[in-house]
Amino acid sequence: MDESVSLSQLARRLEDVVGELRGLPVDVERLEDSELVRRQILQAAGSARELRAMHPVGSPDTGRQEQRSRRDVLDALRGGLAMRTIVHSSVLDDPRKAARLKELHAAGDLHRIIDEPIQQLLVFDRSVAFVRITPVAHSPGALLIRQQSLISILIDLFEQTWTRAREVTAPVYRLSPRELEVLALIAEGRSNGAIARALSITEAAVGKHVAGVFAKLELSASEDDNRRVLAVLAYLRGAVR
């Protein structure tokens, strides 16, 4: 896919196709009952060889539901299902969910993390997909989609998001709000003097913030590496927060 194609463009493309298909007989089924959704997902997983999944911020699962979900995933992996999952970075703020995520990643459900908002999505092979009826976290019900044109767009959305996401095992560095401001301006190509003028602080203060960024990113002085470039790369990968 052309990297110039943004997620918003793909989303608009999906909306256009849905608009064109509205009122026509398409293979989309509305599932209102959450337990029915779960059974349909398990049925799809039973015959599929590949799963692409996206999970938005948070989860309403109780401890028992989460354990059942974990067992379902592990059973599917043992059955040979290849899985890739994108989750929102806020999941890492919950130690229990973060531990579960890393356990599943180690078991073969490859995970990546992203900071931007995402919607619930499951795509089995290239034959069936599940999306929420309404794009609101934790809302009940799902659309079961077998329409190939829609599935192709959903796969494009997933792959574009996967490319932008970072590895679950990649470290995340915590910077202060001011350090983040300074790093964002460095990413725009600003010099320390330009950054000082933009933030209305002294150039010496900018130097201290830049040094703090380098220290927190563990970027030691080297003749072979440009620390400003390496810091920007970490910023663009979402490795700093």
PDB file of C-alpha atoms in Angstrom:
ATOM      1  CA  MET A   1       0.000   0.000   0.000  1.00  0.00           C
ATOM      2  CA  ASP A   2       1.199   3.544  -0.782  1.00  0.00           C
ATOM      3  CA  GLU A   3       2.446   5.002   2.507  1.00  0.00           C
ATOM      4  CA  SER A   4       0.910   8.339   1.527  1.00  0.00           C
ATOM      5  CA  VAL A   5      -2.555   6.838   2.016  1.00  0.00           C
ATOM      6  CA  SER A   6      -3.647   7.846   5.524  1.00  0.00           C
ATOM      7  CA  LEU A   7      -5.932   6.003   7.912  1.00  0.00           C
ATOM      8  CA  SER A   8      -8.490   8.788   7.554  1.00  0.00           C
ATOM      9  CA  GLN A   9      -8.489   8.318   3.778  1.00  0.00           C
ATOM     10  CA  LEU A  10      -9.022   4.590   4.217  1.00  0.00           C
ATOM     11  CA  ALA A  11     -11.818   5.262   6.689  1.00  0.00           C
ATOM     12  CA  ARG A  12     -13.495   7.589   4.182  1.00  0.00           C
ATOM     13  CA  ARG A  13     -13.078   4.914   1.527  1.00  0.00           C
ATOM     14  CA  LEU A  14     -14.852   2.442   3.826  1.00  0.00           C
ATOM     15  CA  GLU A  15     -17.659   4.941   4.435  1.00  0.00           C
ATOM     16  CA  ASP A  16     -18.027   5.502   0.669  1.00  0.00           C
ATOM     17  CA  VAL A  17     -18.327   1.769  -0.007  1.00  0.00           C
ATOM     18  CA  VAL A  18     -20.849   1.347   2.806  1.00  0.00           C
ATOM     19  CA  GLY A  19     -22.828   4.244   1.359  1.00  0.00           C
ATOM     20  CA  GLU A  20     -22.826   2.674  -2.103  1.00  0.00           C
ATOM     21  CA  LEU A  21     -23.942  -0.675  -0.693  1.00  0.00           C
ATOM     22  CA  ARG A  22     -26.673   0.769   1.537  1.00  0.00           C
ATOM     23  CA  GLY A  23     -30.036  -0.606   0.436  1.00  0.00           C
ATOM     24  CA  LEU A  24     -28.467  -3.314  -1.709  1.00  0.00           C
ATOM     25  CA  PRO A  25     -28.460  -7.021  -0.789  1.00  0.00           C
ATOM     26  CA  VAL A  26     -25.011  -7.473   0.767  1.00  0.00           C
ATOM     27  CA  ASP A  27     -23.604 -10.181   2.975  1.00  0.00           C
ATOM     28  CA  VAL A  28     -23.662  -8.288   6.278  1.00  0.00           C
ATOM     29  CA  GLU A  29     -25.470  -9.689   9.305  1.00  0.00           C
ATOM     30  CA  ARG A  30     -26.416  -7.693  12.390  1.00  0.00           C
ATOM     31  CA  LEU A  31     -25.806  -9.578  15.655  1.00  0.00           C
ATOM     32  CA  GLU A  32     -27.424  -7.884  18.648  1.00  0.00           C
ATOM     33  CA  ASP A  33     -26.695 -10.453  21.371  1.00  0.00           C
ATOM     34  CA  SER A  34     -23.174 -10.419  22.814  1.00  0.00           C
ATOM     35  CA  GLU A  35     -23.157 -14.146  23.554  1.00  0.00           C
ATOM     36  CA  LEU A  36     -24.216 -14.852  19.970  1.00  0.00           C
ATOM     37  CA  VAL A  37     -21.341 -12.664  18.792  1.00  0.00           C
ATOM     38  CA  ARG A  38     -18.930 -14.704  20.911  1.00  0.00           C
ATOM     39  CA  ARG A  39     -20.241 -18.011  19.529  1.00  0.00           C
ATOM     40  CA  GLN A  40     -19.948 -16.757  15.943  1.00  0.00           C
ATOM     41  CA  ILE A  41     -16.380 -15.596  16.596  1.00  0.00           C
ATOM     42  CA  LEU A  42     -15.449 -18.996  18.063  1.00  0.00           C
ATOM     43  CA  GLN A  43     -17.018 -20.705  15.050  1.00  0.00           C
ATOM     44  CA  ALA A  44     -15.016 -18.532  12.656  1.00  0.00           C
ATOM     45  CA  ALA A  45     -11.836 -19.170  14.651  1.00  0.00           C
ATOM     46  CA  GLY A  46     -12.416 -22.930  14.468  1.00  0.00           C
ATOM     47  CA  SER A  47     -11.848 -23.055  10.698  1.00  0.00           C
ATOM     48  CA  ALA A  48      -9.673 -19.966  10.084  1.00  0.00           C
ATOM     49  CA  ARG A  49      -5.905 -20.027   9.602  1.00  0.00           C
ATOM     50  CA  GLU A  50      -5.252 -16.322  10.186  1.00  0.00           C
ATOM     51  CA  LEU A  51      -6.707 -13.596  12.414  1.00  0.00           C
ATOM     52  CA  ARG A  52      -6.138  -9.840  12.330  1.00  0.00           C
ATOM     53  CA  ALA A  53      -7.491  -8.060  15.419  1.00  0.00           C
ATOM     54  CA  MET A  54      -7.673  -4.520  16.778  1.00  0.00           C
ATOM     55  CA  HIS A  55      -8.784  -3.716  20.329  1.00  0.00           C
ATOM     56  CA  PRO A  56      -9.484  -0.150  21.516  1.00  0.00           C
ATOM     57  CA  VAL A  57      -8.802   1.440  24.867  1.00  0.00           C
ATOM     58  CA  GLY A  58      -9.832  -0.529  27.915  1.00  0.00           C
ATOM     59  CA  SER A  59     -11.927  -3.642  28.290  1.00  0.00           C
ATOM     60  CA  PRO A  60     -15.166  -4.278  30.185  1.00  0.00           C
ATOM     61  CA  ASP A  61     -14.257  -7.914  30.856  1.00  0.00           C
ATOM     62  CA  THR A  62     -14.563  -9.252  34.364  1.00  0.00           C
ATOM     63  CA  GLY A  63     -11.786 -11.463  35.698  1.00  0.00           C
ATOM     64  CA  ARG A  64     -13.724 -14.594  34.739  1.00  0.00           C
ATOM     65  CA  GLN A  65     -14.505 -13.293  31.235  1.00  0.00           C
ATOM     66  CA  GLU A  66     -10.873 -12.336  30.738  1.00  0.00           C
ATOM     67  CA  GLN A  67      -9.699 -15.805  31.789  1.00  0.00           C
ATOM     68  CA  ARG A  68     -12.156 -17.394  29.370  1.00  0.00           C
ATOM     69  CA  SER A  69     -10.973 -15.082  26.585  1.00  0.00           C
ATOM     70  CA  ARG A  70      -7.354 -15.957  27.378  1.00  0.00           C
ATOM     71  CA  ARG A  71      -8.128 -19.692  27.177  1.00  0.00           C
ATOM     72  CA  ASP A  72      -9.952 -19.192  23.867  1.00  0.00           C
ATOM     73  CA  VAL A  73      -6.916 -17.437  22.382  1.00  0.00           C
ATOM     74  CA  LEU A  74      -4.438 -20.030  23.663  1.00  0.00           C
ATOM     75  CA  ASP A  75      -6.623 -22.866  22.336  1.00  0.00           C
ATOM     76  CA  ALA A  76      -6.795 -21.172  18.925  1.00  0.00           C
ATOM     77  CA  LEU A  77      -3.015 -20.731  18.847  1.00  0.00           C
ATOM     78  CA  ARG A  78      -2.495 -24.399  19.712  1.00  0.00           C
ATOM     79  CA  GLY A  79      -4.867 -25.233  16.877  1.00  0.00           C
ATOM     80  CA  GLY A  80      -2.578 -23.463  14.410  1.00  0.00           C
ATOM     81  CA  LEU A  81      -4.297 -20.074  14.085  1.00  0.00           C
ATOM     82  CA  ALA A  82      -1.834 -17.317  13.141  1.00  0.00           C
ATOM     83  CA  MET A  83      -2.751 -14.161  15.044  1.00  0.00           C
ATOM     84  CA  ARG A  84      -1.717 -10.504  14.899  1.00  0.00           C
ATOM     85  CA  THR A  85      -3.277  -8.054  17.329  1.00  0.00           C
ATOM     86  CA  ILE A  86      -3.098  -4.263  17.668  1.00  0.00           C
ATOM     87  CA  VAL A  87      -4.049  -2.772  21.037  1.00  0.00           C
ATOM     88  CA  HIS A  88      -4.233   0.759  22.378  1.00  0.00           C
ATOM     89  CA  SER A  89      -1.251   1.802  24.502  1.00  0.00           C
ATOM     90  CA  SER A  90      -3.480   2.524  27.523  1.00  0.00           C
ATOM     91  CA  VAL A  91      -3.734  -1.248  28.065  1.00  0.00           C
ATOM     92  CA  LEU A  92      -0.153  -1.123  29.343  1.00  0.00           C
ATOM     93  CA  ASP A  93      -1.274   1.119  32.204  1.00  0.00           C
ATOM     94  CA  ASP A  94      -3.072  -1.876  33.777  1.00  0.00           C
ATOM     95  CA  PRO A  95      -0.408  -4.320  35.069  1.00  0.00           C
ATOM     96  CA  ARG A  96      -2.804  -7.284  34.875  1.00  0.00           C
ATOM     97  CA  LYS A  97      -3.784  -6.588  31.268  1.00  0.00           C
ATOM     98  CA  ALA A  98      -0.190  -5.808  30.306  1.00  0.00           C
ATOM     99  CA  ALA A  99       0.952  -9.151  31.725  1.00  0.00           C
ATOM    100  CA  ARG A 100      -1.803 -10.987  29.836  1.00  0.00           C
ATOM    101  CA  LEU A 101      -0.873  -9.192  26.610  1.00  0.00           C
ATOM    102  CA  LYS A 102       2.793 -10.148  26.949  1.00  0.00           C
ATOM    103  CA  GLU A 103       1.862 -13.752  27.768  1.00  0.00           C
ATOM    104  CA  LEU A 104      -0.250 -14.033  24.610  1.00  0.00           C
ATOM    105  CA  HIS A 105       2.482 -12.332  22.559  1.00  0.00           C
ATOM    106  CA  ALA A 106       5.015 -14.909  23.783  1.00  0.00           C
ATOM    107  CA  ALA A 107       2.546 -17.706  22.971  1.00  0.00           C
ATOM    108  CA  GLY A 108       2.310 -16.567  19.335  1.00  0.00           C
ATOM    109  CA  ASP A 109      -0.447 -13.938  19.244  1.00  0.00           C
ATOM    110  CA  LEU A 110       1.857 -11.204  17.939  1.00  0.00           C
ATOM    111  CA  HIS A 111       0.962  -7.822  19.416  1.00  0.00           C
ATOM    112  CA  ARG A 112       1.745  -4.244  18.505  1.00  0.00           C
ATOM    113  CA  ILE A 113       0.887  -1.078  20.417  1.00  0.00           C
ATOM    114  CA  ILE A 114      -0.515   2.180  19.080  1.00  0.00           C
ATOM    115  CA  ASP A 115      -1.336   5.500  20.736  1.00  0.00           C
ATOM    116  CA  GLU A 116      -4.012   6.721  18.315  1.00  0.00           C
ATOM    117  CA  PRO A 117      -7.688   5.733  18.771  1.00  0.00           C
ATOM    118  CA  ILE A 118      -8.717   2.474  17.099  1.00  0.00           C
ATOM    119  CA  GLN A 119     -11.975   0.547  16.781  1.00  0.00           C
ATOM    120  CA  GLN A 120     -12.814  -3.056  17.578  1.00  0.00           C
ATOM    121  CA  LEU A 121     -12.080  -5.270  14.579  1.00  0.00           C
ATOM    122  CA  LEU A 122     -11.626  -8.979  13.884  1.00  0.00           C
ATOM    123  CA  VAL A 123     -10.841 -10.315  10.404  1.00  0.00           C
ATOM    124  CA  PHE A 124     -10.574 -14.083   9.914  1.00  0.00           C
ATOM    125  CA  ASP A 125      -8.567 -15.020   6.826  1.00  0.00           C
ATOM    126  CA  ARG A 126     -10.023 -12.896   4.035  1.00  0.00           C
ATOM    127  CA  SER A 127     -13.512 -14.316   4.396  1.00  0.00           C
ATOM    128  CA  VAL A 128     -15.286 -12.942   7.486  1.00  0.00           C
ATOM    129  CA  ALA A 129     -14.970  -9.866   9.701  1.00  0.00           C
ATOM    130  CA  PHE A 130     -16.578  -8.576  12.886  1.00  0.00           C
ATOM    131  CA  VAL A 131     -16.922  -4.875  13.748  1.00  0.00           C
ATOM    132  CA  ARG A 132     -18.981  -3.119  16.413  1.00  0.00           C
ATOM    133  CA  ILE A 133     -22.472  -2.047  15.364  1.00  0.00           C
ATOM    134  CA  THR A 134     -21.667   1.421  16.705  1.00  0.00           C
ATOM    135  CA  PRO A 135     -18.051   2.695  16.895  1.00  0.00           C
ATOM    136  CA  VAL A 136     -18.169   3.202  20.664  1.00  0.00           C
ATOM    137  CA  ALA A 137     -16.009   1.216  23.083  1.00  0.00           C
ATOM    138  CA  HIS A 138     -17.889  -1.564  24.911  1.00  0.00           C
ATOM    139  CA  SER A 139     -21.094  -1.088  22.875  1.00  0.00           C
ATOM    140  CA  PRO A 140     -23.064  -4.352  22.460  1.00  0.00           C
ATOM    141  CA  GLY A 141     -23.513  -6.323  19.284  1.00  0.00           C
ATOM    142  CA  ALA A 142     -21.497  -6.599  16.090  1.00  0.00           C
ATOM    143  CA  LEU A 143     -21.762  -6.676  12.328  1.00  0.00           C
ATOM    144  CA  LEU A 144     -20.718  -9.991  10.777  1.00  0.00           C
ATOM    145  CA  ILE A 145     -19.320  -9.133   7.351  1.00  0.00           C
ATOM    146  CA  ARG A 146     -18.688 -11.493   4.463  1.00  0.00           C
ATOM    147  CA  GLN A 147     -18.839  -8.845   1.724  1.00  0.00           C
ATOM    148  CA  GLN A 148     -15.426  -9.099   0.057  1.00  0.00           C
ATOM    149  CA  SER A 149     -15.126  -5.433  -0.919  1.00  0.00           C
ATOM    150  CA  LEU A 150     -15.680  -4.374   2.695  1.00  0.00           C
ATOM    151  CA  ILE A 151     -13.301  -7.024   4.035  1.00  0.00           C
ATOM    152  CA  SER A 152     -10.561  -5.830   1.668  1.00  0.00           C
ATOM    153  CA  ILE A 153     -10.885  -2.293   3.026  1.00  0.00           C
ATOM    154  CA  LEU A 154     -10.848  -3.522   6.626  1.00  0.00           C
ATOM    155  CA  ILE A 155      -7.663  -5.478   5.907  1.00  0.00           C
ATOM    156  CA  ASP A 156      -6.123  -2.322   4.385  1.00  0.00           C
ATOM    157  CA  LEU A 157      -7.037  -0.436   7.561  1.00  0.00           C
ATOM    158  CA  PHE A 158      -5.464  -3.114   9.722  1.00  0.00           C
ATOM    159  CA  GLU A 159      -2.233  -3.358   7.716  1.00  0.00           C
ATOM    160  CA  GLN A 160      -1.786   0.420   7.644  1.00  0.00           C
ATOM    161  CA  THR A 161      -2.286   0.565  11.408  1.00  0.00           C
ATOM    162  CA  TRP A 162       0.074  -2.404  11.960  1.00  0.00           C
ATOM    163  CA  THR A 163       2.812  -0.593  10.054  1.00  0.00           C
ATOM    164  CA  ARG A 164       2.380   2.509  12.214  1.00  0.00           C
ATOM    165  CA  ALA A 165       2.254   0.578  15.509  1.00  0.00           C
ATOM    166  CA  ARG A 166       5.293  -0.310  17.615  1.00  0.00           C
ATOM    167  CA  GLU A 167       6.461  -3.672  18.882  1.00  0.00           C
ATOM    168  CA  VAL A 168       4.980  -4.670  22.213  1.00  0.00           C
ATOM    169  CA  THR A 169       8.462  -5.486  23.507  1.00  0.00           C
ATOM    170  CA  ALA A 170       9.862  -2.081  22.507  1.00  0.00           C
ATOM    171  CA  PRO A 171      10.666   0.141  25.510  1.00  0.00           C
ATOM    172  CA  VAL A 172       8.540   3.220  26.180  1.00  0.00           C
ATOM    173  CA  TYR A 173      10.387   6.254  27.553  1.00  0.00           C
ATOM    174  CA  ARG A 174       8.636   8.745  29.824  1.00  0.00           C
ATOM    175  CA  LEU A 175       9.508  12.396  29.191  1.00  0.00           C
ATOM    176  CA  SER A 176       8.297  15.490  30.973  1.00  0.00           C
ATOM    177  CA  PRO A 177       5.708  17.684  29.185  1.00  0.00           C
ATOM    178  CA  ARG A 178       8.415  20.265  28.440  1.00  0.00           C
ATOM    179  CA  GLU A 179      10.808  17.613  27.113  1.00  0.00           C
ATOM    180  CA  LEU A 180       8.044  16.354  24.823  1.00  0.00           C
ATOM    181  CA  GLU A 181       7.498  19.896  23.532  1.00  0.00           C
ATOM    182  CA  VAL A 182      11.209  20.288  22.863  1.00  0.00           C
ATOM    183  CA  LEU A 183      11.431  16.910  21.110  1.00  0.00           C
ATOM    184  CA  ALA A 184       8.387  17.702  18.960  1.00  0.00           C
ATOM    185  CA  LEU A 185      10.077  20.905  17.801  1.00  0.00           C
ATOM    186  CA  ILE A 186      13.323  19.043  17.126  1.00  0.00           C
ATOM    187  CA  ALA A 187      11.238  16.699  14.951  1.00  0.00           C
ATOM    188  CA  GLU A 188      10.153  19.784  12.979  1.00  0.00           C
ATOM    189  CA  GLY A 189      13.816  20.510  12.261  1.00  0.00           C
ATOM    190  CA  ARG A 190      14.150  23.453  14.682  1.00  0.00           C
ATOM    191  CA  SER A 191      17.496  24.513  16.129  1.00  0.00           C
ATOM    192  CA  ASN A 192      17.936  25.119  19.852  1.00  0.00           C
ATOM    193  CA  GLY A 193      17.685  28.876  19.231  1.00  0.00           C
ATOM    194  CA  ALA A 194      14.432  28.460  17.285  1.00  0.00           C
ATOM    195  CA  ILE A 195      13.046  26.197  19.995  1.00  0.00           C
ATOM    196  CA  ALA A 196      13.919  28.764  22.667  1.00  0.00           C
ATOM    197  CA  ARG A 197      12.040  31.479  20.755  1.00  0.00           C
ATOM    198  CA  ALA A 198       9.030  29.204  20.157  1.00  0.00           C
ATOM    199  CA  LEU A 199       8.735  28.269  23.846  1.00  0.00           C
ATOM    200  CA  SER A 200       9.801  31.670  25.231  1.00  0.00           C
ATOM    201  CA  ILE A 201      12.648  30.161  27.253  1.00  0.00           C
ATOM    202  CA  THR A 202      16.415  30.612  27.161  1.00  0.00           C
ATOM    203  CA  GLU A 203      18.612  28.662  24.794  1.00  0.00           C
ATOM    204  CA  ALA A 204      20.468  27.327  27.834  1.00  0.00           C
ATOM    205  CA  ALA A 205      17.177  25.917  29.168  1.00  0.00           C
ATOM    206  CA  VAL A 206      16.569  24.246  25.814  1.00  0.00           C
ATOM    207  CA  GLY A 207      20.019  22.676  26.021  1.00  0.00           C
ATOM    208  CA  LYS A 208      19.193  21.244  29.448  1.00  0.00           C
ATOM    209  CA  HIS A 209      15.911  19.794  28.166  1.00  0.00           C
ATOM    210  CA  VAL A 210      17.658  18.284  25.134  1.00  0.00           C
ATOM    211  CA  ALA A 211      20.269  16.727  27.437  1.00  0.00           C
ATOM    212  CA  GLY A 212      17.430  15.343  29.571  1.00  0.00           C
ATOM    213  CA  VAL A 213      15.811  13.786  26.503  1.00  0.00           C
ATOM    214  CA  PHE A 214      19.102  12.162  25.483  1.00  0.00           C
ATOM    215  CA  ALA A 215      19.622  10.820  29.003  1.00  0.00           C
ATOM    216  CA  LYS A 216      16.125   9.336  29.283  1.00  0.00           C
ATOM    217  CA  LEU A 217      16.399   7.784  25.816  1.00  0.00           C
ATOM    218  CA  GLU A 218      19.794   6.371  26.806  1.00  0.00           C
ATOM    219  CA  LEU A 219      21.496   8.077  23.866  1.00  0.00           C
ATOM    220  CA  SER A 220      25.166   8.445  24.710  1.00  0.00           C
ATOM    221  CA  ALA A 221      27.443  10.849  22.829  1.00  0.00           C
ATOM    222  CA  SER A 222      29.021   9.111  19.847  1.00  0.00           C
ATOM    223  CA  GLU A 223      30.976  10.117  16.764  1.00  0.00           C
ATOM    224  CA  ASP A 224      29.016   7.587  14.742  1.00  0.00           C
ATOM    225  CA  ASP A 225      25.448   8.572  15.707  1.00  0.00           C
ATOM    226  CA  ASN A 226      23.402  11.761  15.535  1.00  0.00           C
ATOM    227  CA  ARG A 227      21.498  11.841  18.820  1.00  0.00           C
ATOM    228  CA  ARG A 228      18.948  14.392  17.612  1.00  0.00           C
ATOM    229  CA  VAL A 229      18.028  12.133  14.687  1.00  0.00           C
ATOM    230  CA  LEU A 230      17.817   9.043  16.924  1.00  0.00           C
ATOM    231  CA  ALA A 231      15.614  10.929  19.397  1.00  0.00           C
ATOM    232  CA  VAL A 232      13.292  12.012  16.583  1.00  0.00           C
ATOM    233  CA  LEU A 233      13.070   8.447  15.289  1.00  0.00           C
ATOM    234  CA  ALA A 234      12.058   7.264  18.782  1.00  0.00           C
ATOM    235  CA  TYR A 235       9.454  10.063  18.883  1.00  0.00           C
ATOM    236  CA  LEU A 236       7.997   9.113  15.487  1.00  0.00           C
ATOM    237  CA  ARG A 237       7.814   5.438  16.494  1.00  0.00           C
ATOM    238  CA  GLY A 238       5.749   6.388  19.530  1.00  0.00           C
ATOM    239  CA  ALA A 239       8.447   5.153  21.895  1.00  0.00           C
ATOM    240  CA  VAL A 240       8.217   8.281  24.054  1.00  0.00           C
ATOM    241  CA  ARG A 241       5.256   9.421  26.121  1.00  0.00           C
TER     242      ARG A 241
END
